[in-house]
């Protein structure tokens, strides 16, 4: 019998990589996706329109699908945006996780079936705690997004302890890819740099260039999610590369790769800064390495290169489009 997985947020970066990972392992994959969002949806997955604001829909979905594993990846996941939409973020990112947990608990009561639950927790929860951060580091959330994630984290722990659900938190540090949304800093940079290289634009406006993050490759990180649900005991794990780099370092990598000097193109504007920022994140994933046998494969420079190559391809096809239009 095929194992069945339900992924909330299947159409996002992580959802799309996880879908491919699970399909390769012969899972039947279902996804909860916002209406109309199909960009990264693998045709082999079965899509269900909806979101985390509707608990009764989640309960009926569980009854219909009877999943073995539930991955809760859906969220309002942009930190800067969460300052503009704090209540919406708390509802979707915080309460949303609780709705899934409660749906699983009720599903178990009525059917006796008990899917394993993965919660996408975030390194953002650590705030300005000193590096390196690991599973024992106290949280100090510095954004509405991080507050919502801390709420979801503790609900997951509480459902594990109070109701003995197999519920785990993956505390993932930043993870990027060519599928990263264009409003996150790495993709914003690779996309703009590729367009600058081909003469499609000249400048790039960013916020705080000194912030440091531990950036890994999303494709590596979805494997860790799966490994957590295969482990015999439910537990929480930090997933990170253990290296930290500034936004400026990322600019240097990407523009350098294209033989450009970012100083000639980048401007800063407080519009892209946060009221409260996290200065530096750097994770210690020793526990995941030891217990799950997980490790990251893609390095910082490889990540910058593969994202830049991808955006160069897109920029080239934009150029071709412009050339074709002007020759008609
Ligand atoms: N988005 C953005 N846009 N960030 C900028 C910009 C800009 O123009 N300029 C500088 N930055 C800085 C931000 O201030 C932050 O310090 C850093 O670049 C990374 O920003 P993001 O790429 O937006 O990611 P994030 O670290 O805030 O959050 C991401 O990682 C978390 C895990 O730590 C998101 O994916 C979260 O959903 C995730 O939980």
Short mmCIF file of N, CA and C in Angstrom, two decimals, residues 13-14 31 40 49 57 121 165 183 204 271 297:
data_model
loop_
_atom_site.label_atom_id
_atom_site.label_comp_id
_atom_site.label_asym_id
_atom_site.label_seq_id
_atom_site.Cartn_x
_atom_site.Cartn_y
_atom_site.Cartn_z
N UNK A 13 7.86 27.06 -2.19
CA UNK A 13 9.20 26.51 -2.46
C UNK A 13 9.40 25.15 -1.78
N UNK A 14 9.19 25.09 -0.47
CA UNK A 14 9.47 23.85 0.25
C UNK A 14 8.48 22.76 -0.14
N UNK A 31 -2.08 17.96 -1.59
CA UNK A 31 -1.65 19.28 -1.14
C UNK A 31 -2.81 20.21 -0.89
N UNK A 40 4.20 25.81 -8.82
CA UNK A 40 5.15 24.71 -8.63
C UNK A 40 4.45 23.39 -8.31
N UNK A 49 -8.09 22.79 -2.78
CA UNK A 49 -8.05 24.22 -2.53
C UNK A 49 -8.48 24.53 -1.11
N UNK A 57 -12.74 22.41 7.44
CA UNK A 57 -12.29 21.89 6.15
C UNK A 57 -11.11 20.94 6.35
N UNK A 121 8.79 24.93 11.85
CA UNK A 121 9.24 25.98 12.77
C UNK A 121 10.43 26.70 12.15
N UNK A 165 0.53 12.75 20.52
CA UNK A 165 0.59 12.72 19.05
C UNK A 165 2.06 12.63 18.64
N UNK A 183 10.48 38.08 -3.30
CA UNK A 183 10.56 39.15 -2.29
C UNK A 183 11.47 38.76 -1.12
N UNK A 204 19.35 48.10 -7.90
CA UNK A 204 18.66 47.18 -6.99
C UNK A 204 18.56 47.88 -5.64
N UNK A 271 12.71 51.62 3.66
CA UNK A 271 11.46 50.93 3.32
C UNK A 271 11.60 49.41 3.42
N UNK A 297 24.14 19.42 1.61
CA UNK A 297 25.06 19.07 0.52
C UNK A 297 25.53 20.29 -0.27
#
